[in-house]
Amino acid sequence: MRWETLLYESGDRVGTITINRPDALNALNLTVFAELSELLSEIATDPEVRVIVLKGAGEKSFVAGADIKEMVDMDRQDAEARSWSGMRLYDQMRRMPQPLVASIQGYALGGGMLIAMACDIRIASTAASFGYPEIKLGIFPGTGGTVLIDRLIGPAAARAICLLGDRFPAERAYQLGLVNRLVEPERLKAETDNVASTLAGYSPVAMRELKNVLNASLELDFASAREIEIDAYGRCFDSEDRVEGTSAFVEKRTPDFKGR
Ligand code: DAK
């Protein structure tokens, strides 16, 4: 098998990545980080893949965090190097041209909650649970995790999650807006397929440009992000997909987007 820690399959325009370390509840070791980054680089240029689904192997866990066993002997330099490599991966995920959908069936803790937050959409089963337990280990969510949660759900809730370190149910994550769709466990796959197929039907050009703008809005000041928005919007108007989308509306048919 090509990947030691991942499974990958694609079809119907959807690429599905499974983090496959069920014996360690899919904890993120250095190999997972390296393999994910390499696989995503390949998928980024695959025109057959319009949506990426990210999930964890087994019933119990999406990802139970960074691999704590690897952290025991880490010193400050290792920690900073690892933090940068983690952040680069999360940036790479956000900057993928295709949207990423996290399908969360169980634990999404620490780095596991963070990797879910680096996806564009989060769908969770009611059996899933979330949290940043790092404070209990004498550290904190140091790979961009504190900054990102603050921007995604707002400072008051984010601060309590980081400081208290407690595990909270998917229902709470849904109330906070951290989870976009909440379903019974037996509906998770169907709902994930449903969302993936909706996203796969949209224009890859518009999707790429839209993600660009949303990233800019997350990362930059208001005025700079708006400039990027106007540029991106203009580029959509140069695309064949825009002609197809607007014509299909007028002709009362389903658009067939080609990604150009
Ligand atoms: N790392 C390594 N192994 C893990 C793991 C993890 N995060 N989580 C679980 N496992 C392993 C367990 O050790 C056990 O393996 P054996 O020891 O039996 O070989 C196996 O998975 C099954 O786990 P349990 O037996 O504990 O299963 P339970 O159902 O009893 O409990 C649990 C499930 C999720 C409540 C429990 O496993 C747990 O509390 N896990 C740790 C969760 C956690 O603390 N996650 C946050 C990790 S820290 C940084 C970079 C990144 C980060 C921080 C800094 N720098 C570079 C600075 C991120 C940090 C984190 O994510």
mmCIF file of C-alpha atoms and ligand atoms in Angstrom:
data_model
loop_
_atom_site.group_PDB
_atom_site.id
_atom_site.type_symbol
_atom_site.label_atom_id
_atom_site.label_comp_id
_atom_site.label_asym_id
_atom_site.label_seq_id
_atom_site.Cartn_x
_atom_site.Cartn_y
_atom_site.Cartn_z
ATOM 1 C CA MET A 1 0.000 0.000 0.000
ATOM 2 C CA ARG A 2 1.283 3.463 -0.867
ATOM 3 C CA TRP A 3 0.358 5.214 2.400
ATOM 4 C CA GLU A 4 1.271 3.955 5.834
ATOM 5 C CA THR A 5 -1.323 5.986 7.743
ATOM 6 C CA LEU A 6 -3.965 6.923 5.171
ATOM 7 C CA LEU A 7 -6.523 5.292 2.913
ATOM 8 C CA TYR A 8 -7.544 7.113 -0.222
ATOM 9 C CA GLU A 9 -10.237 6.418 -2.768
ATOM 10 C CA SER A 10 -11.895 8.557 -5.387
ATOM 11 C CA GLY A 11 -14.918 8.354 -7.661
ATOM 12 C CA ASP A 12 -17.946 10.422 -8.683
ATOM 13 C CA ARG A 13 -15.791 13.543 -8.342
ATOM 14 C CA VAL A 14 -15.216 12.944 -4.627
ATOM 15 C CA GLY A 15 -11.864 12.009 -3.071
ATOM 16 C CA THR A 16 -12.150 10.365 0.348
ATOM 17 C CA ILE A 17 -9.192 10.404 2.727
ATOM 18 C CA THR A 18 -9.338 8.203 5.817
ATOM 19 C CA ILE A 19 -6.808 8.689 8.595
ATOM 20 C CA ASN A 20 -6.086 5.080 9.351
ATOM 21 C CA ARG A 21 -4.553 4.524 12.792
ATOM 22 C CA PRO A 22 -7.560 3.082 14.621
ATOM 23 C CA ASP A 23 -5.403 1.481 17.349
ATOM 24 C CA ALA A 24 -4.263 4.978 18.353
ATOM 25 C CA LEU A 25 -7.734 6.477 17.780
ATOM 26 C CA ASN A 26 -6.273 8.013 14.582
ATOM 27 C CA ALA A 27 -3.874 10.280 16.499
ATOM 28 C CA LEU A 28 -1.807 12.522 14.237
ATOM 29 C CA ASN A 29 1.824 11.429 14.242
ATOM 30 C CA LEU A 30 4.503 12.954 12.038
ATOM 31 C CA THR A 31 3.859 10.382 9.306
ATOM 32 C CA VAL A 32 0.172 11.384 9.104
ATOM 33 C CA PHE A 33 1.157 15.046 8.740
ATOM 34 C CA ALA A 34 3.708 14.250 5.999
ATOM 35 C CA GLU A 35 1.448 11.864 4.093
ATOM 36 C CA LEU A 36 -1.572 14.131 4.251
ATOM 37 C CA SER A 37 0.433 17.011 2.896
ATOM 38 C CA GLU A 38 1.794 14.924 0.030
ATOM 39 C CA LEU A 39 -1.599 13.466 -0.856
ATOM 40 C CA LEU A 40 -3.305 16.875 -0.764
ATOM 41 C CA SER A 41 -0.643 18.316 -3.096
ATOM 42 C CA GLU A 42 -1.511 15.605 -5.599
ATOM 43 C CA ILE A 43 -5.273 16.021 -5.240
ATOM 44 C CA ALA A 44 -4.964 19.803 -5.699
ATOM 45 C CA THR A 45 -4.097 19.286 -9.364
ATOM 46 C CA ASP A 46 -6.501 16.400 -10.043
ATOM 47 C CA PRO A 47 -9.357 17.805 -12.144
ATOM 48 C CA GLU A 48 -11.435 14.669 -11.505
ATOM 49 C CA VAL A 49 -11.713 15.480 -7.789
ATOM 50 C CA ARG A 50 -14.060 18.328 -6.940
ATOM 51 C CA VAL A 51 -14.616 17.628 -3.250
ATOM 52 C CA ILE A 52 -12.512 16.004 -0.543
ATOM 53 C CA VAL A 53 -14.013 14.114 2.388
ATOM 54 C CA LEU A 54 -11.813 13.617 5.456
ATOM 55 C CA LYS A 55 -12.676 10.969 8.017
ATOM 56 C CA GLY A 56 -11.152 8.717 10.638
ATOM 57 C CA ALA A 57 -11.008 4.914 10.541
ATOM 58 C CA GLY A 58 -13.213 2.868 12.877
ATOM 59 C CA GLU A 59 -16.334 3.721 14.823
ATOM 60 C CA LYS A 60 -14.844 5.391 17.862
ATOM 61 C CA SER A 61 -12.715 8.276 16.753
ATOM 62 C CA PHE A 62 -12.328 10.891 14.052
ATOM 63 C CA VAL A 63 -8.929 11.997 15.392
ATOM 64 C CA ALA A 64 -8.012 11.921 19.114
ATOM 65 C CA GLY A 65 -5.407 14.653 18.715
ATOM 66 C CA ALA A 66 -1.728 14.898 18.015
ATOM 67 C CA ASP A 67 0.174 11.763 19.006
ATOM 68 C CA ILE A 68 0.979 12.282 22.689
ATOM 69 C CA LYS A 69 3.501 9.433 22.680
ATOM 70 C CA GLU A 70 5.616 11.384 20.185
ATOM 71 C CA MET A 71 5.511 14.449 22.449
ATOM 72 C CA VAL A 72 7.000 12.935 25.560
ATOM 73 C CA ASP A 73 10.625 13.555 24.563
ATOM 74 C CA MET A 74 10.118 16.649 22.452
ATOM 75 C CA ASP A 75 12.090 19.783 23.330
ATOM 76 C CA ARG A 76 11.262 23.376 22.517
ATOM 77 C CA GLN A 77 12.923 23.306 19.094
ATOM 78 C CA ASP A 78 11.103 20.104 18.136
ATOM 79 C CA ALA A 79 7.838 21.648 19.353
ATOM 80 C CA GLU A 80 8.276 24.826 17.342
ATOM 81 C CA ALA A 81 9.305 22.907 14.209
ATOM 82 C CA ARG A 82 6.325 20.619 14.613
ATOM 83 C CA SER A 83 4.015 23.521 15.237
ATOM 84 C CA TRP A 84 5.111 25.145 11.970
ATOM 85 C CA SER A 85 4.641 21.925 10.040
ATOM 86 C CA GLY A 86 1.163 21.475 11.536
ATOM 87 C CA MET A 87 0.223 25.032 10.677
ATOM 88 C CA ARG A 88 1.469 24.600 7.118
ATOM 89 C CA LEU A 89 -0.749 21.541 6.749
ATOM 90 C CA TYR A 90 -3.831 23.351 8.069
ATOM 91 C CA ASP A 91 -3.082 26.303 5.759
ATOM 92 C CA GLN A 92 -2.660 23.881 2.861
ATOM 93 C CA MET A 93 -6.070 22.361 3.648
ATOM 94 C CA ARG A 94 -7.797 25.735 3.763
ATOM 95 C CA ARG A 95 -6.079 26.761 0.528
ATOM 96 C CA MET A 96 -6.984 23.633 -1.412
ATOM 97 C CA PRO A 97 -8.968 24.565 -4.522
ATOM 98 C CA GLN A 98 -11.500 21.884 -3.640
ATOM 99 C CA PRO A 99 -13.724 22.142 -0.562
ATOM 100 C CA LEU A 100 -12.970 19.738 2.300
ATOM 101 C CA VAL A 101 -15.745 18.087 4.268
ATOM 102 C CA ALA A 102 -14.933 16.578 7.673
ATOM 103 C CA SER A 103 -17.140 13.605 8.507
ATOM 104 C CA ILE A 104 -16.884 13.170 12.272
ATOM 105 C CA GLN A 105 -18.180 10.020 13.933
ATOM 106 C CA GLY A 106 -16.363 10.052 17.299
ATOM 107 C CA TYR A 107 -13.600 11.877 19.166
ATOM 108 C CA ALA A 108 -12.384 15.127 17.602
ATOM 109 C CA LEU A 109 -9.942 16.250 20.270
ATOM 110 C CA GLY A 110 -6.994 18.628 20.282
ATOM 111 C CA GLY A 111 -5.294 18.396 16.900
ATOM 112 C CA GLY A 112 -8.345 16.359 15.823
ATOM 113 C CA MET A 113 -10.712 19.259 16.430
ATOM 114 C CA LEU A 114 -8.181 21.526 14.755
ATOM 115 C CA ILE A 115 -7.880 19.409 11.617
ATOM 116 C CA ALA A 116 -11.683 19.361 11.426
ATOM 117 C CA MET A 117 -11.653 23.165 11.692
ATOM 118 C CA ALA A 118 -9.195 23.335 8.794
ATOM 119 C CA CYS A 119 -11.920 21.711 6.669
ATOM 120 C CA ASP A 120 -14.590 23.876 5.061
ATOM 121 C CA ILE A 121 -17.653 21.987 6.284
ATOM 122 C CA ARG A 122 -18.051 19.793 9.362
ATOM 123 C CA ILE A 123 -20.703 17.101 9.570
ATOM 124 C CA ALA A 124 -20.909 15.265 12.872
ATOM 125 C CA SER A 125 -22.760 12.333 14.303
ATOM 126 C CA THR A 126 -24.572 12.918 17.583
ATOM 127 C CA ALA A 127 -22.095 10.379 19.043
ATOM 128 C CA ALA A 128 -19.100 12.618 18.306
ATOM 129 C CA SER A 129 -17.386 14.715 20.943
ATOM 130 C CA PHE A 130 -15.061 17.674 20.775
ATOM 131 C CA GLY A 131 -12.576 19.543 22.900
ATOM 132 C CA TYR A 132 -9.113 20.941 23.378
ATOM 133 C CA PRO A 133 -7.709 18.817 26.241
ATOM 134 C CA GLU A 134 -4.128 20.061 25.725
ATOM 135 C CA ILE A 135 -4.187 22.165 28.899
ATOM 136 C CA LYS A 136 -4.376 18.900 30.860
ATOM 137 C CA LEU A 137 -1.040 17.876 29.311
ATOM 138 C CA GLY A 138 0.728 21.078 30.352
ATOM 139 C CA ILE A 139 0.556 22.575 26.866
ATOM 140 C CA PHE A 140 -2.128 24.284 24.776
ATOM 141 C CA PRO A 141 -3.450 23.979 21.182
ATOM 142 C CA GLY A 142 -0.204 25.371 19.798
ATOM 143 C CA THR A 143 -0.450 24.704 16.084
ATOM 144 C CA GLY A 144 -2.570 27.717 15.256
ATOM 145 C CA GLY A 145 -5.431 26.099 17.171
ATOM 146 C CA THR A 146 -6.146 28.939 19.578
ATOM 147 C CA VAL A 147 -6.136 31.617 16.901
ATOM 148 C CA LEU A 148 -8.305 29.629 14.503
ATOM 149 C CA ILE A 149 -11.034 28.680 16.987
ATOM 150 C CA ASP A 150 -11.236 32.281 18.138
ATOM 151 C CA ARG A 151 -11.944 33.433 14.585
ATOM 152 C CA LEU A 152 -14.339 30.616 13.753
ATOM 153 C CA ILE A 153 -16.670 30.713 16.748
ATOM 154 C CA GLY A 154 -15.815 33.927 18.574
ATOM 155 C CA PRO A 155 -13.641 34.756 21.576
ATOM 156 C CA ALA A 156 -15.927 34.010 24.515
ATOM 157 C CA ALA A 157 -16.714 30.399 23.671
ATOM 158 C CA ALA A 158 -13.224 29.803 22.268
ATOM 159 C CA ARG A 159 -11.546 30.975 25.454
ATOM 160 C CA ALA A 160 -13.624 28.669 27.646
ATOM 161 C CA ILE A 161 -12.915 25.690 25.380
ATOM 162 C CA CYS A 162 -9.149 26.337 25.455
ATOM 163 C CA LEU A 163 -8.906 27.054 29.192
ATOM 164 C CA LEU A 164 -11.238 24.405 30.569
ATOM 165 C CA GLY A 165 -10.084 21.590 28.304
ATOM 166 C CA ASP A 166 -13.319 19.694 28.792
ATOM 167 C CA ARG A 167 -14.897 17.383 26.301
ATOM 168 C CA PHE A 168 -18.251 18.536 24.949
ATOM 169 C CA PRO A 169 -20.873 16.741 22.886
ATOM 170 C CA ALA A 170 -21.553 17.260 19.183
ATOM 171 C CA GLU A 171 -24.852 18.944 20.048
ATOM 172 C CA ARG A 172 -22.925 21.739 21.815
ATOM 173 C CA ALA A 173 -20.473 21.991 18.918
ATOM 174 C CA TYR A 174 -23.477 22.393 16.640
ATOM 175 C CA GLN A 175 -24.934 25.163 18.828
ATOM 176 C CA LEU A 176 -21.591 26.970 18.661
ATOM 177 C CA GLY A 177 -21.513 26.767 14.869
ATOM 178 C CA LEU A 178 -18.413 24.591 14.990
ATOM 179 C CA VAL A 179 -20.401 21.766 13.416
ATOM 180 C CA ASN A 180 -22.506 22.641 10.377
ATOM 181 C CA ARG A 181 -24.725 19.549 10.275
ATOM 182 C CA LEU A 182 -25.607 17.154 13.037
ATOM 183 C CA VAL A 183 -27.095 13.742 12.285
ATOM 184 C CA GLU A 184 -27.780 10.422 13.971
ATOM 185 C CA PRO A 185 -24.770 8.059 13.668
ATOM 186 C CA GLU A 186 -26.467 5.846 11.077
ATOM 187 C CA ARG A 187 -27.120 8.916 8.873
ATOM 188 C CA LEU A 188 -23.549 10.237 8.874
ATOM 189 C CA LYS A 189 -22.393 8.548 5.689
ATOM 190 C CA ALA A 190 -25.547 9.449 3.746
ATOM 191 C CA GLU A 191 -25.399 13.074 4.870
ATOM 192 C CA THR A 192 -21.682 13.292 4.047
ATOM 193 C CA ASP A 193 -22.361 11.839 0.567
ATOM 194 C CA ASN A 194 -25.230 14.251 0.130
ATOM 195 C CA VAL A 195 -23.164 17.330 1.018
ATOM 196 C CA ALA A 196 -20.203 16.107 -1.063
ATOM 197 C CA SER A 197 -22.388 15.544 -4.089
ATOM 198 C CA THR A 198 -23.966 19.004 -3.743
ATOM 199 C CA LEU A 199 -20.526 20.633 -3.611
ATOM 200 C CA ALA A 200 -19.286 18.480 -6.519
ATOM 201 C CA GLY A 201 -22.081 19.851 -8.682
ATOM 202 C CA TYR A 202 -20.926 23.464 -8.337
ATOM 203 C CA SER A 203 -18.393 25.274 -10.515
ATOM 204 C CA PRO A 204 -14.815 24.432 -9.472
ATOM 205 C CA VAL A 205 -13.793 27.913 -10.647
ATOM 206 C CA ALA A 206 -16.316 29.663 -8.406
ATOM 207 C CA MET A 207 -15.497 27.290 -5.547
ATOM 208 C CA ARG A 208 -11.767 28.007 -5.775
ATOM 209 C CA GLU A 209 -12.317 31.764 -5.959
ATOM 210 C CA LEU A 210 -14.848 31.716 -3.140
ATOM 211 C CA LYS A 211 -12.487 29.796 -0.855
ATOM 212 C CA ASN A 212 -9.784 32.335 -1.654
ATOM 213 C CA VAL A 213 -12.013 35.162 -0.519
ATOM 214 C CA LEU A 214 -13.187 33.376 2.632
ATOM 215 C CA ASN A 215 -9.546 32.672 3.513
ATOM 216 C CA ALA A 216 -8.680 36.310 2.961
ATOM 217 C CA SER A 217 -11.538 37.346 5.197
ATOM 218 C CA LEU A 218 -10.266 35.011 7.931
ATOM 219 C CA GLU A 219 -6.661 36.108 7.635
ATOM 220 C CA LEU A 220 -6.639 39.775 6.558
ATOM 221 C CA ASP A 221 -8.135 43.112 7.471
ATOM 222 C CA PHE A 222 -11.536 44.194 6.081
ATOM 223 C CA ALA A 223 -10.317 46.483 3.287
ATOM 224 C CA SER A 224 -7.668 44.074 1.958
ATOM 225 C CA ALA A 225 -10.091 41.154 1.996
ATOM 226 C CA ARG A 226 -12.647 43.167 0.019
ATOM 227 C CA GLU A 227 -10.068 43.955 -2.670
ATOM 228 C CA ILE A 228 -9.389 40.253 -2.999
ATOM 229 C CA GLU A 229 -13.135 39.641 -3.189
ATOM 230 C CA ILE A 230 -13.580 42.039 -6.072
ATOM 231 C CA ASP A 231 -10.684 40.492 -8.032
ATOM 232 C CA ALA A 232 -11.971 36.991 -7.429
ATOM 233 C CA TYR A 233 -15.491 37.953 -8.444
ATOM 234 C CA GLY A 234 -14.129 39.455 -11.660
ATOM 235 C CA ARG A 235 -12.276 36.236 -12.467
ATOM 236 C CA CYS A 236 -15.520 34.274 -12.109
ATOM 237 C CA PHE A 237 -17.001 36.469 -14.823
ATOM 238 C CA ASP A 238 -14.145 35.425 -17.147
ATOM 239 C CA SER A 239 -15.090 31.754 -16.765
ATOM 240 C CA GLU A 240 -17.117 29.512 -19.055
ATOM 241 C CA ASP A 241 -18.739 28.154 -15.903
ATOM 242 C CA ARG A 242 -20.299 31.551 -15.182
ATOM 243 C CA VAL A 243 -21.807 31.599 -18.675
ATOM 244 C CA GLU A 244 -23.043 28.030 -18.169
ATOM 245 C CA GLY A 245 -24.491 28.747 -14.707
ATOM 246 C CA THR A 246 -26.391 31.861 -15.673
ATOM 247 C CA SER A 247 -27.556 30.409 -19.021
ATOM 248 C CA ALA A 248 -28.791 27.234 -17.347
ATOM 249 C CA PHE A 249 -30.894 29.322 -14.959
ATOM 250 C CA VAL A 250 -32.474 31.230 -17.840
ATOM 251 C CA GLU A 251 -33.045 28.014 -19.806
ATOM 252 C CA LYS A 252 -34.477 26.262 -16.712
ATOM 253 C CA ARG A 253 -31.993 23.376 -16.747
ATOM 254 C CA THR A 254 -29.296 21.998 -14.470
ATOM 255 C CA PRO A 255 -25.885 23.540 -15.202
ATOM 256 C CA ASP A 256 -23.026 21.320 -16.311
ATOM 257 C CA PHE A 257 -19.908 23.004 -14.936
ATOM 258 C CA LYS A 258 -16.613 22.105 -16.577
ATOM 259 C CA GLY A 259 -14.209 23.895 -14.245
ATOM 260 C CA ARG A 260 -13.056 26.427 -16.822
HETATM 261 N N1 DAK B 1 -1.956 10.131 21.086
HETATM 262 C C1 DAK B 1 -1.454 8.871 21.114
HETATM 263 N N2 DAK B 1 -2.179 7.793 21.409
HETATM 264 C C2 DAK B 1 -3.465 7.991 21.705
HETATM 265 C C3 DAK B 1 -4.061 9.275 21.710
HETATM 266 C C4 DAK B 1 -3.242 10.378 21.365
HETATM 267 N N3 DAK B 1 -3.716 11.630 21.298
HETATM 268 N N4 DAK B 1 -5.363 9.148 22.067
HETATM 269 C C5 DAK B 1 -5.561 7.827 22.275
HETATM 270 N N5 DAK B 1 -4.437 7.131 22.060
HETATM 271 C C6 DAK B 1 -4.227 5.697 22.153
HETATM 272 C C7 DAK B 1 -4.195 5.253 23.607
HETATM 273 O O1 DAK B 1 -2.903 5.443 24.152
HETATM 274 C C8 DAK B 1 -4.535 3.761 23.462
HETATM 275 O O2 DAK B 1 -3.429 3.057 22.965
HETATM 276 P P1 DAK B 1 -2.587 2.022 23.909
HETATM 277 O O3 DAK B 1 -1.957 2.906 24.939
HETATM 278 O O4 DAK B 1 -3.624 1.095 24.451
HETATM 279 O O5 DAK B 1 -1.599 1.408 22.983
HETATM 280 C C9 DAK B 1 -5.567 3.786 22.340
HETATM 281 O O6 DAK B 1 -5.346 5.013 21.628
HETATM 282 C C10 DAK B 1 -6.999 3.758 22.826
HETATM 283 O O7 DAK B 1 -7.155 4.834 23.747
HETATM 284 P P2 DAK B 1 -7.805 4.660 25.199
HETATM 285 O O8 DAK B 1 -7.568 3.283 25.710
HETATM 286 O O9 DAK B 1 -7.365 5.816 26.012
HETATM 287 O O10 DAK B 1 -9.354 4.785 24.837
HETATM 288 P P3 DAK B 1 -10.516 5.315 25.783
HETATM 289 O O11 DAK B 1 -11.777 5.012 25.064
HETATM 290 O O12 DAK B 1 -10.362 4.818 27.189
HETATM 291 O O13 DAK B 1 -10.323 6.886 25.852
HETATM 292 C C11 DAK B 1 -9.909 9.106 24.909
HETATM 293 C C12 DAK B 1 -10.456 7.653 24.673
HETATM 294 C C13 DAK B 1 -9.931 9.821 23.564
HETATM 295 C C14 DAK B 1 -10.781 9.827 25.905
HETATM 296 C C15 DAK B 1 -8.458 8.994 25.484
HETATM 297 O O14 DAK B 1 -7.709 8.104 24.632
HETATM 298 C C16 DAK B 1 -7.769 10.307 25.517
HETATM 299 O O15 DAK B 1 -7.974 11.102 26.413
HETATM 300 N N6 DAK B 1 -6.859 10.513 24.542
HETATM 301 C C17 DAK B 1 -6.046 11.714 24.492
HETATM 302 C C18 DAK B 1 -6.854 12.867 23.967
HETATM 303 C C19 DAK B 1 -6.043 14.130 23.981
HETATM 304 O O16 DAK B 1 -5.522 14.557 25.027
HETATM 305 N N7 DAK B 1 -5.914 14.723 22.807
HETATM 306 C C20 DAK B 1 -5.123 15.898 22.661
HETATM 307 C C21 DAK B 1 -3.768 15.466 22.311
HETATM 308 S S1 DAK B 1 -2.689 16.816 22.399
HETATM 309 C C22 DAK B 1 1.947 21.054 19.298
HETATM 310 C C23 DAK B 1 1.397 20.374 18.243
HETATM 311 C C24 DAK B 1 0.175 19.826 18.355
HETATM 312 C C25 DAK B 1 -0.482 19.905 19.533
HETATM 313 C C26 DAK B 1 0.080 20.568 20.582
HETATM 314 C C27 DAK B 1 1.270 21.139 20.464
HETATM 315 N N8 DAK B 1 3.241 21.643 19.191
HETATM 316 C C28 DAK B 1 3.988 21.317 18.102
HETATM 317 C C29 DAK B 1 3.671 22.544 20.140
HETATM 318 C C30 DAK B 1 -1.699 19.234 19.668
HETATM 319 C C31 DAK B 1 -1.860 18.577 20.805
HETATM 320 C C32 DAK B 1 -2.860 17.572 20.941
HETATM 321 O O17 DAK B 1 -3.659 17.293 20.084
#
